[in-house]
Amino acid sequence: MLGAFELEARDVATQTYPRKLDYTLLSQLAGLGASLSKFGRRRADSKLARFGEMFEPFGAKQVGSSAMPFKRNPVMSERICSLARLLPGFADVAWQNAATNFLERTLDDSANRRTILPEAILCTDEILSLARKVVEGLRIDERKISENLRTYGPFAGSEAVLMEAARAGGNRQELHEALRENAMTAYAALERGENEPALTVALRRRTDRPLHGSGRSPLATRSLDPCRRRTVRARRLAQRIRTTIGK
């Protein structure tokens, strides 16, 4: 029977197996749930109007909200997040069973094990099924991703400017303050609805306190360009994901 299910017997066993095995199993499922919950949360966040990059599949007759007909709530991602929260609770009960179970013949853990073990496995199965549906039907707005990268990418590139300028001999503290001031100014411009990559513009145009040697440093332009090496790495990662899903 063990061979049919590709299982192995324990070398030393009594009438019952150590309840810590239950905890080990459910802890692993809880960890998987944490990862998938993060995945679901990211999908829910990325569909917000301000970003609007990725959307889970939405049926032609699907109702997003019973009160607001225009809404397209990410119901599968929300269910992933909701169900995932049950898993650490099951693992916690298993920990208590392992730590406080009296003797191998006592039944003080029997009733809850009849619930936590099957429920945890069924819950994980449903989460995995939902995650697969989301991935297989995922809709990606490449135009919006490019727009967001152009708008917000330069802020991430400011660290590269700081490091390179300091390496070239600039005072790190002064550089940091100059970048901070311009970053705050640039973000305020974005909040006013200006669509240019404001941080790049601010650093290119500043002439009162140059970063290092020149207010129009080509270093700033290169480092704040979100379409350089980051794009190559992103494409490689996307290809790896496609290959993994294809398997």
mmCIF file of C-alpha atoms in Angstrom:
data_model
loop_
_atom_site.group_PDB
_atom_site.id
_atom_site.type_symbol
_atom_site.label_atom_id
_atom_site.label_comp_id
_atom_site.label_asym_id
_atom_site.label_seq_id
_atom_site.Cartn_x
_atom_site.Cartn_y
_atom_site.Cartn_z
ATOM 1 C CA MET A 1 0.000 0.000 0.000
ATOM 2 C CA LEU A 2 2.813 2.415 0.861
ATOM 3 C CA GLY A 3 4.488 1.645 -2.438
ATOM 4 C CA ALA A 4 1.295 2.354 -4.367
ATOM 5 C CA PHE A 5 1.228 5.891 -2.946
ATOM 6 C CA GLU A 6 5.028 6.331 -3.074
ATOM 7 C CA LEU A 7 5.187 6.700 0.696
ATOM 8 C CA GLU A 8 7.729 5.475 3.225
ATOM 9 C CA ALA A 9 7.167 4.082 6.710
ATOM 10 C CA ARG A 10 8.856 5.743 9.666
ATOM 11 C CA ASP A 11 11.843 3.864 11.081
ATOM 12 C CA VAL A 12 10.479 4.066 14.617
ATOM 13 C CA ALA A 13 6.769 4.423 15.321
ATOM 14 C CA THR A 14 4.209 3.733 17.999
ATOM 15 C CA GLN A 15 0.432 3.588 17.838
ATOM 16 C CA THR A 16 0.374 7.245 16.781
ATOM 17 C CA TYR A 17 2.862 9.375 14.892
ATOM 18 C CA PRO A 18 4.353 12.537 16.464
ATOM 19 C CA ARG A 19 1.833 15.357 16.273
ATOM 20 C CA LYS A 20 4.654 17.671 15.264
ATOM 21 C CA LEU A 21 4.292 16.219 11.777
ATOM 22 C CA ASP A 22 0.846 17.782 11.592
ATOM 23 C CA TYR A 23 2.347 21.110 12.591
ATOM 24 C CA THR A 24 5.105 20.774 9.986
ATOM 25 C CA LEU A 25 2.567 20.090 7.252
ATOM 26 C CA LEU A 26 0.191 22.879 8.204
ATOM 27 C CA SER A 27 3.046 25.348 8.667
ATOM 28 C CA GLN A 28 4.157 24.662 5.104
ATOM 29 C CA LEU A 29 0.610 25.197 3.867
ATOM 30 C CA ALA A 30 0.400 28.440 5.866
ATOM 31 C CA GLY A 31 3.630 29.609 4.249
ATOM 32 C CA LEU A 32 2.234 28.839 0.804
ATOM 33 C CA GLY A 33 -0.918 30.726 1.773
ATOM 34 C CA ALA A 34 1.149 33.754 2.781
ATOM 35 C CA SER A 35 2.827 33.848 -0.627
ATOM 36 C CA LEU A 36 -0.446 33.458 -2.517
ATOM 37 C CA SER A 37 -2.129 36.046 -0.311
ATOM 38 C CA LYS A 38 0.629 38.490 -1.213
ATOM 39 C CA PHE A 39 0.077 37.566 -4.864
ATOM 40 C CA GLY A 40 -3.664 38.215 -4.528
ATOM 41 C CA ARG A 41 -3.106 41.491 -2.720
ATOM 42 C CA ARG A 42 -0.749 42.710 -5.441
ATOM 43 C CA ARG A 43 -3.312 41.859 -8.120
ATOM 44 C CA ALA A 44 -5.982 43.783 -6.227
ATOM 45 C CA ASP A 45 -3.681 46.784 -5.815
ATOM 46 C CA SER A 46 -2.458 46.814 -9.406
ATOM 47 C CA LYS A 47 -5.961 47.141 -10.797
ATOM 48 C CA LEU A 48 -6.488 50.468 -8.994
ATOM 49 C CA ALA A 49 -7.175 53.327 -11.373
ATOM 50 C CA ARG A 50 -3.928 55.124 -10.518
ATOM 51 C CA PHE A 51 -1.865 52.175 -11.691
ATOM 52 C CA GLY A 52 -4.165 49.958 -13.747
ATOM 53 C CA GLU A 53 -1.460 47.563 -14.901
ATOM 54 C CA MET A 54 -2.852 44.064 -14.343
ATOM 55 C CA PHE A 55 -6.355 42.690 -14.054
ATOM 56 C CA GLU A 56 -7.687 39.270 -13.222
ATOM 57 C CA PRO A 57 -10.105 37.709 -15.755
ATOM 58 C CA PHE A 58 -13.578 39.229 -15.723
ATOM 59 C CA GLY A 59 -16.517 37.501 -17.405
ATOM 60 C CA ALA A 60 -18.794 39.257 -19.888
ATOM 61 C CA LYS A 61 -21.802 38.747 -17.582
ATOM 62 C CA GLN A 62 -19.897 38.971 -14.312
ATOM 63 C CA VAL A 63 -21.231 41.423 -11.715
ATOM 64 C CA GLY A 64 -18.503 43.424 -9.995
ATOM 65 C CA SER A 65 -20.755 45.003 -7.391
ATOM 66 C CA SER A 66 -24.447 44.674 -6.587
ATOM 67 C CA ALA A 67 -24.614 48.391 -5.727
ATOM 68 C CA MET A 68 -22.201 49.961 -8.233
ATOM 69 C CA PRO A 69 -22.569 48.441 -11.720
ATOM 70 C CA PHE A 70 -19.323 49.967 -13.038
ATOM 71 C CA LYS A 71 -17.055 48.151 -10.567
ATOM 72 C CA ARG A 72 -14.851 45.240 -11.560
ATOM 73 C CA ASN A 73 -13.887 43.880 -8.164
ATOM 74 C CA PRO A 74 -11.046 41.304 -8.241
ATOM 75 C CA VAL A 75 -13.221 38.638 -6.622
ATOM 76 C CA MET A 76 -10.808 35.738 -7.144
ATOM 77 C CA SER A 77 -7.880 37.643 -5.671
ATOM 78 C CA GLU A 78 -10.042 38.684 -2.756
ATOM 79 C CA ARG A 79 -11.053 35.072 -2.121
ATOM 80 C CA ILE A 80 -7.401 34.016 -2.188
ATOM 81 C CA CYS A 81 -6.567 36.593 0.474
ATOM 82 C CA SER A 82 -9.588 35.671 2.578
ATOM 83 C CA LEU A 83 -9.019 31.917 2.569
ATOM 84 C CA ALA A 84 -5.267 32.262 3.144
ATOM 85 C CA ARG A 85 -5.936 33.861 6.530
ATOM 86 C CA LEU A 86 -7.405 30.606 7.793
ATOM 87 C CA LEU A 87 -4.199 28.613 7.275
ATOM 88 C CA PRO A 88 -2.019 30.064 10.074
ATOM 89 C CA GLY A 89 -4.925 29.438 12.470
ATOM 90 C CA PHE A 90 -4.949 25.752 11.561
ATOM 91 C CA ALA A 91 -1.166 25.620 12.015
ATOM 92 C CA ASP A 92 -1.468 27.251 15.444
ATOM 93 C CA VAL A 93 -3.882 24.529 16.629
ATOM 94 C CA ALA A 94 -1.480 21.874 15.329
ATOM 95 C CA TRP A 95 1.355 23.507 17.313
ATOM 96 C CA GLN A 96 -0.722 23.337 20.463
ATOM 97 C CA ASN A 97 -1.497 19.679 19.811
ATOM 98 C CA ALA A 98 2.209 18.895 19.393
ATOM 99 C CA ALA A 99 3.239 20.875 22.467
ATOM 100 C CA THR A 100 0.486 19.889 24.924
ATOM 101 C CA ASN A 101 -0.801 16.459 23.839
ATOM 102 C CA PHE A 102 -0.556 14.267 26.950
ATOM 103 C CA LEU A 103 -0.017 10.678 25.906
ATOM 104 C CA GLU A 104 -0.290 8.745 22.656
ATOM 105 C CA ARG A 105 -3.565 7.155 23.739
ATOM 106 C CA THR A 106 -5.297 10.361 24.831
ATOM 107 C CA LEU A 107 -7.895 11.939 22.571
ATOM 108 C CA ASP A 108 -7.477 15.583 23.549
ATOM 109 C CA ASP A 109 -6.378 16.423 19.990
ATOM 110 C CA SER A 110 -8.648 14.086 18.073
ATOM 111 C CA ALA A 111 -11.658 16.330 17.568
ATOM 112 C CA ASN A 112 -9.754 19.349 16.274
ATOM 113 C CA ARG A 113 -7.525 17.241 14.014
ATOM 114 C CA ARG A 114 -10.636 15.976 12.230
ATOM 115 C CA THR A 115 -11.238 19.611 11.300
ATOM 116 C CA ILE A 116 -7.879 21.299 10.840
ATOM 117 C CA LEU A 117 -6.235 18.665 8.625
ATOM 118 C CA PRO A 118 -8.903 18.260 5.918
ATOM 119 C CA GLU A 119 -9.929 21.918 6.084
ATOM 120 C CA ALA A 120 -6.344 23.123 5.648
ATOM 121 C CA ILE A 121 -5.790 20.863 2.647
ATOM 122 C CA LEU A 122 -9.105 21.766 1.020
ATOM 123 C CA CYS A 123 -8.486 25.451 1.688
ATOM 124 C CA THR A 124 -5.038 25.281 0.092
ATOM 125 C CA ASP A 125 -6.430 23.395 -2.889
ATOM 126 C CA GLU A 126 -9.024 26.120 -3.476
ATOM 127 C CA ILE A 127 -6.414 28.876 -3.142
ATOM 128 C CA LEU A 128 -4.155 27.170 -5.679
ATOM 129 C CA SER A 129 -7.061 26.680 -8.090
ATOM 130 C CA LEU A 130 -7.999 30.351 -7.837
ATOM 131 C CA ALA A 131 -4.394 31.492 -8.293
ATOM 132 C CA ARG A 132 -4.072 29.364 -11.419
ATOM 133 C CA LYS A 133 -7.236 30.850 -12.893
ATOM 134 C CA VAL A 134 -5.954 34.358 -12.202
ATOM 135 C CA VAL A 135 -2.576 33.652 -13.803
ATOM 136 C CA GLU A 136 -4.013 31.912 -16.867
ATOM 137 C CA GLY A 137 -6.520 34.692 -17.516
ATOM 138 C CA LEU A 138 -4.382 37.624 -16.385
ATOM 139 C CA ARG A 139 -4.850 40.739 -18.509
ATOM 140 C CA ILE A 140 -1.845 43.045 -18.725
ATOM 141 C CA ASP A 141 -2.020 46.644 -19.916
ATOM 142 C CA GLU A 142 1.447 47.196 -21.400
ATOM 143 C CA ARG A 143 0.627 50.795 -22.313
ATOM 144 C CA LYS A 144 -0.176 51.607 -18.680
ATOM 145 C CA ILE A 145 2.944 49.823 -17.452
ATOM 146 C CA SER A 146 5.080 51.924 -19.819
ATOM 147 C CA GLU A 147 3.323 55.075 -18.659
ATOM 148 C CA ASN A 148 3.848 54.246 -14.980
ATOM 149 C CA LEU A 149 7.464 53.298 -15.581
ATOM 150 C CA ARG A 150 8.097 56.583 -17.342
ATOM 151 C CA THR A 151 6.349 58.525 -14.567
ATOM 152 C CA TYR A 152 7.608 56.771 -11.437
ATOM 153 C CA GLY A 153 10.719 54.956 -12.663
ATOM 154 C CA PRO A 154 13.021 57.987 -12.268
ATOM 155 C CA PHE A 155 12.312 58.071 -8.526
ATOM 156 C CA ALA A 156 13.736 54.572 -8.185
ATOM 157 C CA GLY A 157 16.720 55.637 -10.277
ATOM 158 C CA SER A 158 17.641 58.439 -7.863
ATOM 159 C CA GLU A 159 19.625 55.969 -5.743
ATOM 160 C CA ALA A 160 21.806 55.146 -8.747
ATOM 161 C CA VAL A 161 22.412 58.865 -9.268
ATOM 162 C CA LEU A 162 23.448 59.242 -5.622
ATOM 163 C CA MET A 163 25.843 56.297 -5.704
ATOM 164 C CA GLU A 164 27.463 57.218 -9.007
ATOM 165 C CA ALA A 165 27.825 60.899 -8.145
ATOM 166 C CA ALA A 166 29.374 60.061 -4.759
ATOM 167 C CA ARG A 167 31.735 57.628 -6.474
ATOM 168 C CA ALA A 168 32.752 60.443 -8.808
ATOM 169 C CA GLY A 169 33.823 62.540 -5.818
ATOM 170 C CA GLY A 170 30.691 64.369 -4.701
ATOM 171 C CA ASN A 171 29.739 64.927 -1.064
ATOM 172 C CA ARG A 172 27.207 62.222 -0.282
ATOM 173 C CA GLN A 173 25.246 64.258 2.256
ATOM 174 C CA GLU A 174 24.965 67.249 -0.050
ATOM 175 C CA LEU A 175 24.016 64.987 -2.950
ATOM 176 C CA HIS A 176 21.350 63.282 -0.880
ATOM 177 C CA GLU A 177 19.834 66.624 0.124
ATOM 178 C CA ALA A 178 19.851 67.883 -3.466
ATOM 179 C CA LEU A 179 18.132 64.703 -4.671
ATOM 180 C CA ARG A 180 15.646 64.783 -1.812
ATOM 181 C CA GLU A 181 14.633 68.384 -2.528
ATOM 182 C CA ASN A 182 14.170 67.714 -6.225
ATOM 183 C CA ALA A 183 12.325 64.448 -5.599
ATOM 184 C CA MET A 184 9.829 66.223 -3.321
ATOM 185 C CA THR A 185 9.368 68.978 -5.905
ATOM 186 C CA ALA A 186 8.908 66.435 -8.668
ATOM 187 C CA TYR A 187 6.344 64.410 -6.742
ATOM 188 C CA ALA A 188 4.372 67.537 -5.968
ATOM 189 C CA ALA A 189 4.324 68.223 -9.716
ATOM 190 C CA LEU A 190 2.930 64.752 -10.349
ATOM 191 C CA GLU A 191 0.184 65.346 -7.807
ATOM 192 C CA ARG A 192 -0.742 68.505 -9.701
ATOM 193 C CA GLY A 193 -1.280 66.378 -12.794
ATOM 194 C CA GLU A 194 1.914 67.118 -14.705
ATOM 195 C CA ASN A 195 2.648 64.046 -16.810
ATOM 196 C CA GLU A 196 6.315 64.590 -17.651
ATOM 197 C CA PRO A 197 8.871 62.438 -15.797
ATOM 198 C CA ALA A 198 9.196 65.305 -13.345
ATOM 199 C CA LEU A 199 12.259 64.159 -11.416
ATOM 200 C CA THR A 200 14.306 63.787 -14.593
ATOM 201 C CA VAL A 201 13.228 67.242 -15.726
ATOM 202 C CA ALA A 202 13.986 68.809 -12.342
ATOM 203 C CA LEU A 203 17.495 67.367 -12.195
ATOM 204 C CA ARG A 204 18.255 68.201 -15.826
ATOM 205 C CA ARG A 205 17.172 71.809 -15.475
ATOM 206 C CA ARG A 206 18.633 72.660 -12.077
ATOM 207 C CA THR A 207 21.571 75.036 -12.349
ATOM 208 C CA ASP A 208 21.826 76.595 -8.880
ATOM 209 C CA ARG A 209 23.427 73.625 -7.042
ATOM 210 C CA PRO A 210 24.914 71.108 -9.465
ATOM 211 C CA LEU A 211 25.115 67.477 -8.399
ATOM 212 C CA HIS A 212 28.769 67.183 -9.277
ATOM 213 C CA GLY A 213 30.466 69.501 -11.691
ATOM 214 C CA SER A 214 27.448 70.246 -13.882
ATOM 215 C CA GLY A 215 23.768 70.978 -13.478
ATOM 216 C CA ARG A 216 23.065 69.071 -16.707
ATOM 217 C CA SER A 217 24.855 65.896 -15.748
ATOM 218 C CA PRO A 218 24.467 63.139 -18.357
ATOM 219 C CA LEU A 219 24.838 60.816 -15.360
ATOM 220 C CA ALA A 220 21.457 61.927 -14.045
ATOM 221 C CA THR A 221 19.823 61.439 -17.425
ATOM 222 C CA ARG A 222 21.295 57.950 -17.827
ATOM 223 C CA SER A 223 20.560 56.762 -14.288
ATOM 224 C CA LEU A 224 17.006 58.079 -14.226
ATOM 225 C CA ASP A 225 16.106 56.523 -17.572
ATOM 226 C CA PRO A 226 13.701 53.676 -16.693
ATOM 227 C CA CYS A 227 14.000 52.123 -20.153
ATOM 228 C CA ARG A 228 17.600 50.992 -19.936
ATOM 229 C CA ARG A 229 18.856 47.854 -18.175
ATOM 230 C CA ARG A 230 15.725 47.511 -16.019
ATOM 231 C CA THR A 231 13.661 46.790 -19.115
ATOM 232 C CA VAL A 232 16.040 44.015 -20.174
ATOM 233 C CA ARG A 233 15.878 42.394 -16.729
ATOM 234 C CA ALA A 234 12.102 42.690 -16.700
ATOM 235 C CA ARG A 235 11.829 40.953 -20.067
ATOM 236 C CA ARG A 236 14.098 38.138 -18.892
ATOM 237 C CA LEU A 237 12.002 37.680 -15.771
ATOM 238 C CA ALA A 238 8.806 37.668 -17.815
ATOM 239 C CA GLN A 239 10.247 34.978 -20.070
ATOM 240 C CA ARG A 240 11.189 32.858 -17.065
ATOM 241 C CA ILE A 241 7.648 33.180 -15.723
ATOM 242 C CA ARG A 242 6.154 32.185 -19.096
ATOM 243 C CA THR A 243 8.481 29.187 -19.286
ATOM 244 C CA THR A 244 7.578 28.089 -15.749
ATOM 245 C CA ILE A 245 3.844 28.416 -16.368
ATOM 246 C CA GLY A 246 4.216 26.561 -19.665
ATOM 247 C CA LYS A 247 5.701 23.584 -17.848
#
